């Protein structure tokens, strides 16, 4: 008999907003394909809308509670009832999530290549968008959503997600490893030469650019800028009191004016305005 998987609980309650997250690793067979699962419940009276910042991350979330509304970076909105799910790819603009003040769900954290295999399409097709998962892969989503809601505990829900991901991986093929490696290298080193990456992949710069854009939805140079911006947003969320000049330097920006231009380009606000939107307790960024 398999032993229960370890589950880590994180919670926040400041008297205004509160949330609980139960986090766990996937089954060992999925270690390369899923980073973790996070089941969450939250009640917020201080805000009802979050800014989901431009990001090199990808998203699959099942809503297990009250209805929520999501607006992608492209401006298109969808509404999700309990048991429904959405997917989102790389985004170089802000998305918005809205609730009535309470929500519950499960977030699957995964490498971007896994998202393409779950959705059965290139990640470029969901870049800058929020897309209902059943529009991509059909009725099995509502069936899984119902079973997730009926499950007695988080461990059972995570096991259901393991089976779902395993099935989807068995129905798809892995993408070219050169693209996944190039994305990883640019995310880690946004200053990496695009020509050097093309040479490493064995392609011409033009062919590399086209293949990268076809798979991700973003040009390599745009992705590199986005990765640098994401380094900044992670740093400021972790330490809101840090000096902007220090964060700018640590994140790879030339100076504060360079930082200000990029934050304006990707978030539509100044660095100081973005810092003022931080939600305590790791809750993200509030929308105005």
PDB file of C-alpha atoms in Angstrom:
ATOM      1  CA  UNK A   1       0.000   0.000   0.000  1.00  0.00           C
ATOM      2  CA  UNK A   2       1.403   3.405  -0.998  1.00  0.00           C
ATOM      3  CA  UNK A   3       2.176   5.770   1.856  1.00  0.00           C
ATOM      4  CA  UNK A   4       0.408   9.161   1.832  1.00  0.00           C
ATOM      5  CA  UNK A   5       2.342  11.864   0.034  1.00  0.00           C
ATOM      6  CA  UNK A   6       3.712  14.685   2.205  1.00  0.00           C
ATOM      7  CA  UNK A   7       1.510  17.775   2.117  1.00  0.00           C
ATOM      8  CA  UNK A   8       2.747  21.188   3.235  1.00  0.00           C
ATOM      9  CA  UNK A   9       0.230  23.706   4.589  1.00  0.00           C
ATOM     10  CA  UNK A  10       0.779  27.454   4.205  1.00  0.00           C
ATOM     11  CA  UNK A  11      -1.701  29.908   5.691  1.00  0.00           C
ATOM     12  CA  UNK A  12      -2.215  33.646   6.103  1.00  0.00           C
ATOM     13  CA  UNK A  13      -4.760  35.554   8.187  1.00  0.00           C
ATOM     14  CA  UNK A  14      -4.336  39.264   8.904  1.00  0.00           C
ATOM     15  CA  UNK A  15      -7.914  39.862  10.003  1.00  0.00           C
ATOM     16  CA  UNK A  16      -8.838  41.222   6.577  1.00  0.00           C
ATOM     17  CA  UNK A  17      -7.682  38.590   4.108  1.00  0.00           C
ATOM     18  CA  UNK A  18      -7.016  34.939   4.781  1.00  0.00           C
ATOM     19  CA  UNK A  19      -6.022  31.922   2.748  1.00  0.00           C
ATOM     20  CA  UNK A  20      -4.838  28.356   3.155  1.00  0.00           C
ATOM     21  CA  UNK A  21      -2.742  26.419   0.655  1.00  0.00           C
ATOM     22  CA  UNK A  22      -2.053  22.673   0.734  1.00  0.00           C
ATOM     23  CA  UNK A  23       0.966  21.917  -1.446  1.00  0.00           C
ATOM     24  CA  UNK A  24       2.382  18.582  -2.590  1.00  0.00           C
ATOM     25  CA  UNK A  25       4.674  17.021  -5.149  1.00  0.00           C
ATOM     26  CA  UNK A  26       3.244  14.820  -7.904  1.00  0.00           C
ATOM     27  CA  UNK A  27       3.743  11.071  -8.134  1.00  0.00           C
ATOM     28  CA  UNK A  28       7.406  10.216  -8.707  1.00  0.00           C
ATOM     29  CA  UNK A  29       6.710   9.154 -12.304  1.00  0.00           C
ATOM     30  CA  UNK A  30       5.626  12.730 -13.045  1.00  0.00           C
ATOM     31  CA  UNK A  31       8.562  14.502 -11.402  1.00  0.00           C
ATOM     32  CA  UNK A  32       9.865  15.858 -14.735  1.00  0.00           C
ATOM     33  CA  UNK A  33       6.423  16.976 -15.871  1.00  0.00           C
ATOM     34  CA  UNK A  34       4.754  18.552 -12.815  1.00  0.00           C
ATOM     35  CA  UNK A  35       6.484  20.661 -10.187  1.00  0.00           C
ATOM     36  CA  UNK A  36       3.720  20.675  -7.593  1.00  0.00           C
ATOM     37  CA  UNK A  37       0.013  20.924  -6.850  1.00  0.00           C
ATOM     38  CA  UNK A  38      -1.517  23.619  -4.664  1.00  0.00           C
ATOM     39  CA  UNK A  39      -5.071  23.345  -3.316  1.00  0.00           C
ATOM     40  CA  UNK A  40      -6.250  26.685  -1.974  1.00  0.00           C
ATOM     41  CA  UNK A  41      -9.147  28.337  -0.157  1.00  0.00           C
ATOM     42  CA  UNK A  42      -9.295  32.056   0.449  1.00  0.00           C
ATOM     43  CA  UNK A  43     -11.590  34.762   1.735  1.00  0.00           C
ATOM     44  CA  UNK A  44     -10.680  38.379   1.023  1.00  0.00           C
ATOM     45  CA  UNK A  45     -12.455  41.516   2.171  1.00  0.00           C
ATOM     46  CA  UNK A  46      -9.584  43.874   1.334  1.00  0.00           C
ATOM     47  CA  UNK A  47      -9.824  43.223  -2.406  1.00  0.00           C
ATOM     48  CA  UNK A  48     -11.706  41.140  -4.965  1.00  0.00           C
ATOM     49  CA  UNK A  49      -9.380  41.464  -7.972  1.00  0.00           C
ATOM     50  CA  UNK A  50      -5.737  40.511  -8.450  1.00  0.00           C
ATOM     51  CA  UNK A  51      -3.234  41.552 -11.065  1.00  0.00           C
ATOM     52  CA  UNK A  52      -1.632  38.448 -12.535  1.00  0.00           C
ATOM     53  CA  UNK A  53       1.597  39.938 -13.824  1.00  0.00           C
ATOM     54  CA  UNK A  54       3.325  39.225 -17.110  1.00  0.00           C
ATOM     55  CA  UNK A  55       5.200  35.980 -16.626  1.00  0.00           C
ATOM     56  CA  UNK A  56       7.260  33.177 -18.117  1.00  0.00           C
ATOM     57  CA  UNK A  57       5.132  30.766 -16.092  1.00  0.00           C
ATOM     58  CA  UNK A  58       2.152  28.793 -17.382  1.00  0.00           C
ATOM     59  CA  UNK A  59      -1.081  27.963 -15.594  1.00  0.00           C
ATOM     60  CA  UNK A  60      -3.736  25.281 -15.246  1.00  0.00           C
ATOM     61  CA  UNK A  61      -6.262  25.871 -12.467  1.00  0.00           C
ATOM     62  CA  UNK A  62      -9.454  24.013 -11.573  1.00  0.00           C
ATOM     63  CA  UNK A  63     -12.047  26.184  -9.848  1.00  0.00           C
ATOM     64  CA  UNK A  64     -13.667  24.277  -6.984  1.00  0.00           C
ATOM     65  CA  UNK A  65     -15.666  27.069  -5.392  1.00  0.00           C
ATOM     66  CA  UNK A  66     -17.617  30.230  -6.158  1.00  0.00           C
ATOM     67  CA  UNK A  67     -17.585  31.587  -9.729  1.00  0.00           C
ATOM     68  CA  UNK A  68     -14.517  33.548 -10.818  1.00  0.00           C
ATOM     69  CA  UNK A  69     -13.861  35.817 -13.785  1.00  0.00           C
ATOM     70  CA  UNK A  70     -10.537  35.918 -15.597  1.00  0.00           C
ATOM     71  CA  UNK A  71      -9.343  38.460 -18.139  1.00  0.00           C
ATOM     72  CA  UNK A  72      -6.309  37.568 -20.213  1.00  0.00           C
ATOM     73  CA  UNK A  73      -3.534  39.867 -21.330  1.00  0.00           C
ATOM     74  CA  UNK A  74      -5.363  40.036 -24.673  1.00  0.00           C
ATOM     75  CA  UNK A  75      -8.389  41.618 -22.950  1.00  0.00           C
ATOM     76  CA  UNK A  76     -10.735  38.656 -23.489  1.00  0.00           C
ATOM     77  CA  UNK A  77     -12.631  37.479 -20.395  1.00  0.00           C
ATOM     78  CA  UNK A  78     -14.055  34.123 -19.337  1.00  0.00           C
ATOM     79  CA  UNK A  79     -16.141  33.071 -16.329  1.00  0.00           C
ATOM     80  CA  UNK A  80     -15.563  29.771 -14.538  1.00  0.00           C
ATOM     81  CA  UNK A  81     -18.089  27.933 -12.395  1.00  0.00           C
ATOM     82  CA  UNK A  82     -17.198  25.253  -9.870  1.00  0.00           C
ATOM     83  CA  UNK A  83     -15.636  22.202 -11.516  1.00  0.00           C
ATOM     84  CA  UNK A  84     -14.381  24.129 -14.548  1.00  0.00           C
ATOM     85  CA  UNK A  85     -10.744  24.816 -15.431  1.00  0.00           C
ATOM     86  CA  UNK A  86      -8.630  27.152 -17.513  1.00  0.00           C
ATOM     87  CA  UNK A  87      -5.171  27.180 -19.065  1.00  0.00           C
ATOM     88  CA  UNK A  88      -2.881  30.117 -19.774  1.00  0.00           C
ATOM     89  CA  UNK A  89       0.492  30.299 -21.495  1.00  0.00           C
ATOM     90  CA  UNK A  90       3.301  32.826 -21.371  1.00  0.00           C
ATOM     91  CA  UNK A  91       2.018  36.392 -21.053  1.00  0.00           C
ATOM     92  CA  UNK A  92       3.822  39.659 -21.705  1.00  0.00           C
ATOM     93  CA  UNK A  93       0.970  41.724 -20.286  1.00  0.00           C
ATOM     94  CA  UNK A  94      -1.207  41.815 -17.180  1.00  0.00           C
ATOM     95  CA  UNK A  95      -4.167  39.497 -16.627  1.00  0.00           C
ATOM     96  CA  UNK A  96      -6.880  40.061 -14.014  1.00  0.00           C
ATOM     97  CA  UNK A  97      -8.635  37.536 -11.770  1.00  0.00           C
ATOM     98  CA  UNK A  98     -11.849  38.547  -9.988  1.00  0.00           C
ATOM     99  CA  UNK A  99     -13.922  36.800  -7.354  1.00  0.00           C
ATOM    100  CA  UNK A 100     -16.797  37.660  -5.069  1.00  0.00           C
ATOM    101  CA  UNK A 101     -14.431  37.635  -2.110  1.00  0.00           C
ATOM    102  CA  UNK A 102     -14.003  33.891  -1.711  1.00  0.00           C
ATOM    103  CA  UNK A 103     -12.581  31.200  -3.955  1.00  0.00           C
ATOM    104  CA  UNK A 104     -11.245  27.654  -3.895  1.00  0.00           C
ATOM    105  CA  UNK A 105      -9.332  25.649  -6.441  1.00  0.00           C
ATOM    106  CA  UNK A 106      -6.293  23.617  -7.390  1.00  0.00           C
ATOM    107  CA  UNK A 107      -3.300  25.027  -9.259  1.00  0.00           C
ATOM    108  CA  UNK A 108      -1.049  22.663 -11.236  1.00  0.00           C
ATOM    109  CA  UNK A 109       2.478  24.086 -11.379  1.00  0.00           C
ATOM    110  CA  UNK A 110       4.325  22.657 -14.361  1.00  0.00           C
ATOM    111  CA  UNK A 111       7.054  23.297 -16.917  1.00  0.00           C
ATOM    112  CA  UNK A 112       5.716  25.051 -19.985  1.00  0.00           C
ATOM    113  CA  UNK A 113       6.312  21.999 -22.196  1.00  0.00           C
ATOM    114  CA  UNK A 114       3.886  20.006 -20.046  1.00  0.00           C
ATOM    115  CA  UNK A 115       1.168  22.587 -20.676  1.00  0.00           C
ATOM    116  CA  UNK A 116       1.396  22.007 -24.417  1.00  0.00           C
ATOM    117  CA  UNK A 117       0.992  18.278 -23.917  1.00  0.00           C
ATOM    118  CA  UNK A 118      -1.940  18.707 -21.522  1.00  0.00           C
ATOM    119  CA  UNK A 119      -3.712  21.084 -23.891  1.00  0.00           C
ATOM    120  CA  UNK A 120      -2.845  19.198 -27.067  1.00  0.00           C
ATOM    121  CA  UNK A 121      -1.592  22.339 -28.797  1.00  0.00           C
ATOM    122  CA  UNK A 122       1.496  24.545 -29.020  1.00  0.00           C
ATOM    123  CA  UNK A 123       1.803  26.834 -26.017  1.00  0.00           C
ATOM    124  CA  UNK A 124       1.767  29.711 -28.506  1.00  0.00           C
ATOM    125  CA  UNK A 125      -1.971  29.085 -28.963  1.00  0.00           C
ATOM    126  CA  UNK A 126      -2.646  30.027 -25.337  1.00  0.00           C
ATOM    127  CA  UNK A 127      -0.025  32.782 -25.023  1.00  0.00           C
ATOM    128  CA  UNK A 128      -1.476  36.018 -23.584  1.00  0.00           C
ATOM    129  CA  UNK A 129      -4.825  34.248 -23.188  1.00  0.00           C
ATOM    130  CA  UNK A 130      -6.939  32.497 -20.589  1.00  0.00           C
ATOM    131  CA  UNK A 131      -8.708  29.568 -22.255  1.00  0.00           C
ATOM    132  CA  UNK A 132     -11.306  27.188 -20.891  1.00  0.00           C
ATOM    133  CA  UNK A 133      -9.631  23.801 -20.666  1.00  0.00           C
ATOM    134  CA  UNK A 134     -12.711  22.000 -21.971  1.00  0.00           C
ATOM    135  CA  UNK A 135     -12.481  24.084 -25.158  1.00  0.00           C
ATOM    136  CA  UNK A 136      -9.056  22.536 -25.683  1.00  0.00           C
ATOM    137  CA  UNK A 137      -9.525  18.903 -24.666  1.00  0.00           C
ATOM    138  CA  UNK A 138     -13.257  18.350 -24.293  1.00  0.00           C
ATOM    139  CA  UNK A 139     -15.629  16.822 -21.770  1.00  0.00           C
ATOM    140  CA  UNK A 140     -13.068  14.946 -19.684  1.00  0.00           C
ATOM    141  CA  UNK A 141     -12.412  18.270 -17.925  1.00  0.00           C
ATOM    142  CA  UNK A 142     -15.916  18.541 -16.472  1.00  0.00           C
ATOM    143  CA  UNK A 143     -15.761  14.882 -15.428  1.00  0.00           C
ATOM    144  CA  UNK A 144     -12.475  15.463 -13.607  1.00  0.00           C
ATOM    145  CA  UNK A 145     -13.761  18.709 -12.106  1.00  0.00           C
ATOM    146  CA  UNK A 146     -16.739  16.878 -10.652  1.00  0.00           C
ATOM    147  CA  UNK A 147     -14.542  14.171  -9.157  1.00  0.00           C
ATOM    148  CA  UNK A 148     -12.191  16.762  -7.669  1.00  0.00           C
ATOM    149  CA  UNK A 149     -15.141  18.419  -5.939  1.00  0.00           C
ATOM    150  CA  UNK A 150     -16.438  15.092  -4.629  1.00  0.00           C
ATOM    151  CA  UNK A 151     -13.036  13.958  -3.314  1.00  0.00           C
ATOM    152  CA  UNK A 152     -12.810  13.724   0.455  1.00  0.00           C
ATOM    153  CA  UNK A 153      -9.416  15.362   0.920  1.00  0.00           C
ATOM    154  CA  UNK A 154      -6.504  17.026  -0.841  1.00  0.00           C
ATOM    155  CA  UNK A 155      -4.525  13.793  -1.107  1.00  0.00           C
ATOM    156  CA  UNK A 156      -7.333  12.221  -3.137  1.00  0.00           C
ATOM    157  CA  UNK A 157      -7.521  15.291  -5.358  1.00  0.00           C
ATOM    158  CA  UNK A 158      -3.788  15.202  -6.035  1.00  0.00           C
ATOM    159  CA  UNK A 159      -4.063  11.507  -6.975  1.00  0.00           C
ATOM    160  CA  UNK A 160      -6.821  12.359  -9.461  1.00  0.00           C
ATOM    161  CA  UNK A 161      -4.578  15.013 -11.006  1.00  0.00           C
ATOM    162  CA  UNK A 162      -1.699  12.532 -11.228  1.00  0.00           C
ATOM    163  CA  UNK A 163      -3.901  10.185 -13.255  1.00  0.00           C
ATOM    164  CA  UNK A 164      -5.156  13.000 -15.479  1.00  0.00           C
ATOM    165  CA  UNK A 165      -1.670  14.271 -16.290  1.00  0.00           C
ATOM    166  CA  UNK A 166      -0.372  10.747 -16.895  1.00  0.00           C
ATOM    167  CA  UNK A 167      -3.185  10.065 -19.355  1.00  0.00           C
ATOM    168  CA  UNK A 168      -2.569  13.311 -21.247  1.00  0.00           C
ATOM    169  CA  UNK A 169       1.166  12.668 -21.486  1.00  0.00           C
ATOM    170  CA  UNK A 170       0.432   9.228 -22.912  1.00  0.00           C
ATOM    171  CA  UNK A 171      -1.649  10.816 -25.669  1.00  0.00           C
ATOM    172  CA  UNK A 172       0.968  13.354 -26.794  1.00  0.00           C
ATOM    173  CA  UNK A 173       4.553  13.660 -27.963  1.00  0.00           C
ATOM    174  CA  UNK A 174       7.337  15.698 -26.414  1.00  0.00           C
ATOM    175  CA  UNK A 175       8.430  18.812 -28.303  1.00  0.00           C
ATOM    176  CA  UNK A 176      11.911  19.407 -29.663  1.00  0.00           C
ATOM    177  CA  UNK A 177      14.297  19.455 -26.709  1.00  0.00           C
ATOM    178  CA  UNK A 178      16.282  22.290 -28.255  1.00  0.00           C
ATOM    179  CA  UNK A 179      13.384  24.693 -27.764  1.00  0.00           C
ATOM    180  CA  UNK A 180      12.703  23.633 -24.177  1.00  0.00           C
ATOM    181  CA  UNK A 181      16.410  23.984 -23.378  1.00  0.00           C
ATOM    182  CA  UNK A 182      16.591  27.400 -25.064  1.00  0.00           C
ATOM    183  CA  UNK A 183      13.647  28.625 -22.985  1.00  0.00           C
ATOM    184  CA  UNK A 184      15.319  27.374 -19.801  1.00  0.00           C
ATOM    185  CA  UNK A 185      18.595  29.077 -20.709  1.00  0.00           C
ATOM    186  CA  UNK A 186      16.929  32.406 -21.495  1.00  0.00           C
ATOM    187  CA  UNK A 187      14.877  32.295 -18.317  1.00  0.00           C
ATOM    188  CA  UNK A 188      17.997  31.711 -16.232  1.00  0.00           C
ATOM    189  CA  UNK A 189      20.180  34.127 -18.208  1.00  0.00           C
ATOM    190  CA  UNK A 190      18.109  36.826 -19.947  1.00  0.00           C
ATOM    191  CA  UNK A 191      21.337  38.375 -21.246  1.00  0.00           C
ATOM    192  CA  UNK A 192      22.164  35.217 -23.205  1.00  0.00           C
ATOM    193  CA  UNK A 193      22.992  35.899 -26.859  1.00  0.00           C
ATOM    194  CA  UNK A 194      20.173  34.856 -29.196  1.00  0.00           C
ATOM    195  CA  UNK A 195      22.720  34.122 -31.926  1.00  0.00           C
ATOM    196  CA  UNK A 196      24.659  31.909 -29.515  1.00  0.00           C
ATOM    197  CA  UNK A 197      21.477  29.980 -28.724  1.00  0.00           C
ATOM    198  CA  UNK A 198      20.751  29.557 -32.433  1.00  0.00           C
ATOM    199  CA  UNK A 199      24.286  28.276 -33.018  1.00  0.00           C
ATOM    200  CA  UNK A 200      23.931  25.875 -30.093  1.00  0.00           C
ATOM    201  CA  UNK A 201      20.645  24.554 -31.544  1.00  0.00           C
ATOM    202  CA  UNK A 202      22.231  24.115 -34.964  1.00  0.00           C
ATOM    203  CA  UNK A 203      19.818  26.502 -36.669  1.00  0.00           C
ATOM    204  CA  UNK A 204      20.144  29.822 -38.423  1.00  0.00           C
ATOM    205  CA  UNK A 205      19.111  32.819 -36.286  1.00  0.00           C
ATOM    206  CA  UNK A 206      16.051  33.302 -38.484  1.00  0.00           C
ATOM    207  CA  UNK A 207      14.954  29.669 -38.180  1.00  0.00           C
ATOM    208  CA  UNK A 208      15.593  29.697 -34.425  1.00  0.00           C
ATOM    209  CA  UNK A 209      13.480  32.832 -33.998  1.00  0.00           C
ATOM    210  CA  UNK A 210      10.624  31.292 -35.996  1.00  0.00           C
ATOM    211  CA  UNK A 211      10.702  27.984 -34.124  1.00  0.00           C
ATOM    212  CA  UNK A 212      10.868  29.750 -30.756  1.00  0.00           C
ATOM    213  CA  UNK A 213       7.915  31.995 -31.594  1.00  0.00           C
ATOM    214  CA  UNK A 214       5.878  29.125 -33.053  1.00  0.00           C
ATOM    215  CA  UNK A 215       6.218  27.135 -29.826  1.00  0.00           C
ATOM    216  CA  UNK A 216       6.026  29.873 -27.183  1.00  0.00           C
ATOM    217  CA  UNK A 217       4.101  32.729 -28.786  1.00  0.00           C
ATOM    218  CA  UNK A 218       6.914  35.190 -28.028  1.00  0.00           C
ATOM    219  CA  UNK A 219      10.093  36.186 -29.837  1.00  0.00           C
ATOM    220  CA  UNK A 220      13.306  35.187 -28.002  1.00  0.00           C
ATOM    221  CA  UNK A 221      14.298  38.797 -27.290  1.00  0.00           C
ATOM    222  CA  UNK A 222      10.835  39.556 -25.898  1.00  0.00           C
ATOM    223  CA  UNK A 223      10.976  36.437 -23.757  1.00  0.00           C
ATOM    224  CA  UNK A 224      14.381  37.462 -22.386  1.00  0.00           C
ATOM    225  CA  UNK A 225      13.033  40.891 -21.406  1.00  0.00           C
ATOM    226  CA  UNK A 226      10.047  39.219 -19.763  1.00  0.00           C
ATOM    227  CA  UNK A 227      12.329  36.891 -17.788  1.00  0.00           C
ATOM    228  CA  UNK A 228      14.305  39.868 -16.481  1.00  0.00           C
ATOM    229  CA  UNK A 229      11.057  41.610 -15.479  1.00  0.00           C
ATOM    230  CA  UNK A 230       9.923  38.453 -13.713  1.00  0.00           C
ATOM    231  CA  UNK A 231      13.157  38.317 -11.726  1.00  0.00           C
ATOM    232  CA  UNK A 232      12.336  41.835 -10.515  1.00  0.00           C
ATOM    233  CA  UNK A 233       8.719  41.082  -9.564  1.00  0.00           C
ATOM    234  CA  UNK A 234       9.763  37.979  -7.616  1.00  0.00           C
ATOM    235  CA  UNK A 235      12.409  39.984  -5.754  1.00  0.00           C
ATOM    236  CA  UNK A 236      10.134  42.878  -4.855  1.00  0.00           C
ATOM    237  CA  UNK A 237       7.365  40.527  -3.703  1.00  0.00           C
ATOM    238  CA  UNK A 238       9.858  38.692  -1.481  1.00  0.00           C
ATOM    239  CA  UNK A 239      11.281  41.906   0.012  1.00  0.00           C
ATOM    240  CA  UNK A 240       8.991  44.927  -0.528  1.00  0.00           C
ATOM    241  CA  UNK A 241      11.261  47.172   1.548  1.00  0.00           C
ATOM    242  CA  UNK A 242      14.380  46.573  -0.542  1.00  0.00           C
ATOM    243  CA  UNK A 243      15.878  49.510  -2.450  1.00  0.00           C
ATOM    244  CA  UNK A 244      14.714  49.593  -6.053  1.00  0.00           C
ATOM    245  CA  UNK A 245      18.242  50.363  -7.224  1.00  0.00           C
ATOM    246  CA  UNK A 246      19.533  47.203  -5.562  1.00  0.00           C
ATOM    247  CA  UNK A 247      16.748  45.042  -6.996  1.00  0.00           C
ATOM    248  CA  UNK A 248      17.275  46.550 -10.444  1.00  0.00           C
ATOM    249  CA  UNK A 249      20.962  45.674 -10.398  1.00  0.00           C
ATOM    250  CA  UNK A 250      20.391  42.181  -9.010  1.00  0.00           C
ATOM    251  CA  UNK A 251      17.718  41.523 -11.658  1.00  0.00           C
ATOM    252  CA  UNK A 252      19.980  42.484 -14.552  1.00  0.00           C
ATOM    253  CA  UNK A 253      18.758  45.995 -15.349  1.00  0.00           C
ATOM    254  CA  UNK A 254      21.306  48.621 -16.355  1.00  0.00           C
ATOM    255  CA  UNK A 255      19.908  51.251 -13.988  1.00  0.00           C
ATOM    256  CA  UNK A 256      16.659  52.504 -12.480  1.00  0.00           C
ATOM    257  CA  UNK A 257      15.471  54.242 -15.690  1.00  0.00           C
ATOM    258  CA  UNK A 258      15.887  50.923 -17.532  1.00  0.00           C
ATOM    259  CA  UNK A 259      13.872  49.221 -14.782  1.00  0.00           C
ATOM    260  CA  UNK A 260      11.169  51.887 -14.935  1.00  0.00           C
ATOM    261  CA  UNK A 261      10.782  51.507 -18.712  1.00  0.00           C
ATOM    262  CA  UNK A 262      10.458  47.738 -18.524  1.00  0.00           C
ATOM    263  CA  UNK A 263       8.019  47.755 -15.595  1.00  0.00           C
ATOM    264  CA  UNK A 264       5.905  50.281 -17.477  1.00  0.00           C
ATOM    265  CA  UNK A 265       6.078  48.134 -20.624  1.00  0.00           C
ATOM    266  CA  UNK A 266       5.039  44.892 -18.919  1.00  0.00           C
ATOM    267  CA  UNK A 267       2.872  46.078 -15.996  1.00  0.00           C
ATOM    268  CA  UNK A 268       1.611  49.503 -17.087  1.00  0.00           C
ATOM    269  CA  UNK A 269       2.710  51.172 -13.838  1.00  0.00           C
ATOM    270  CA  UNK A 270       5.877  52.515 -12.221  1.00  0.00           C
ATOM    271  CA  UNK A 271       8.025  50.279  -9.981  1.00  0.00           C
ATOM    272  CA  UNK A 272       6.822  52.225  -6.936  1.00  0.00           C
ATOM    273  CA  UNK A 273       3.179  51.832  -7.940  1.00  0.00           C
ATOM    274  CA  UNK A 274       3.709  48.115  -8.456  1.00  0.00           C
ATOM    275  CA  UNK A 275       5.292  47.796  -5.014  1.00  0.00           C
ATOM    276  CA  UNK A 276       2.266  49.543  -3.484  1.00  0.00           C
ATOM    277  CA  UNK A 277       0.024  46.802  -4.909  1.00  0.00           C
ATOM    278  CA  UNK A 278       1.781  43.932  -3.101  1.00  0.00           C
ATOM    279  CA  UNK A 279      -0.617  41.809  -1.046  1.00  0.00           C
ATOM    280  CA  UNK A 280       0.936  40.741   2.294  1.00  0.00           C
ATOM    281  CA  UNK A 281       1.591  37.085   2.966  1.00  0.00           C
ATOM    282  CA  UNK A 282       2.586  36.148  -0.563  1.00  0.00           C
ATOM    283  CA  UNK A 283      -0.865  36.925  -1.941  1.00  0.00           C
ATOM    284  CA  UNK A 284       0.304  38.497  -5.188  1.00  0.00           C
ATOM    285  CA  UNK A 285      -0.606  41.977  -6.420  1.00  0.00           C
ATOM    286  CA  UNK A 286      -3.937  43.715  -5.961  1.00  0.00           C
ATOM    287  CA  UNK A 287      -5.732  45.355  -8.868  1.00  0.00           C
ATOM    288  CA  UNK A 288      -7.021  48.890  -8.324  1.00  0.00           C
TER     289      UNK A 288
END
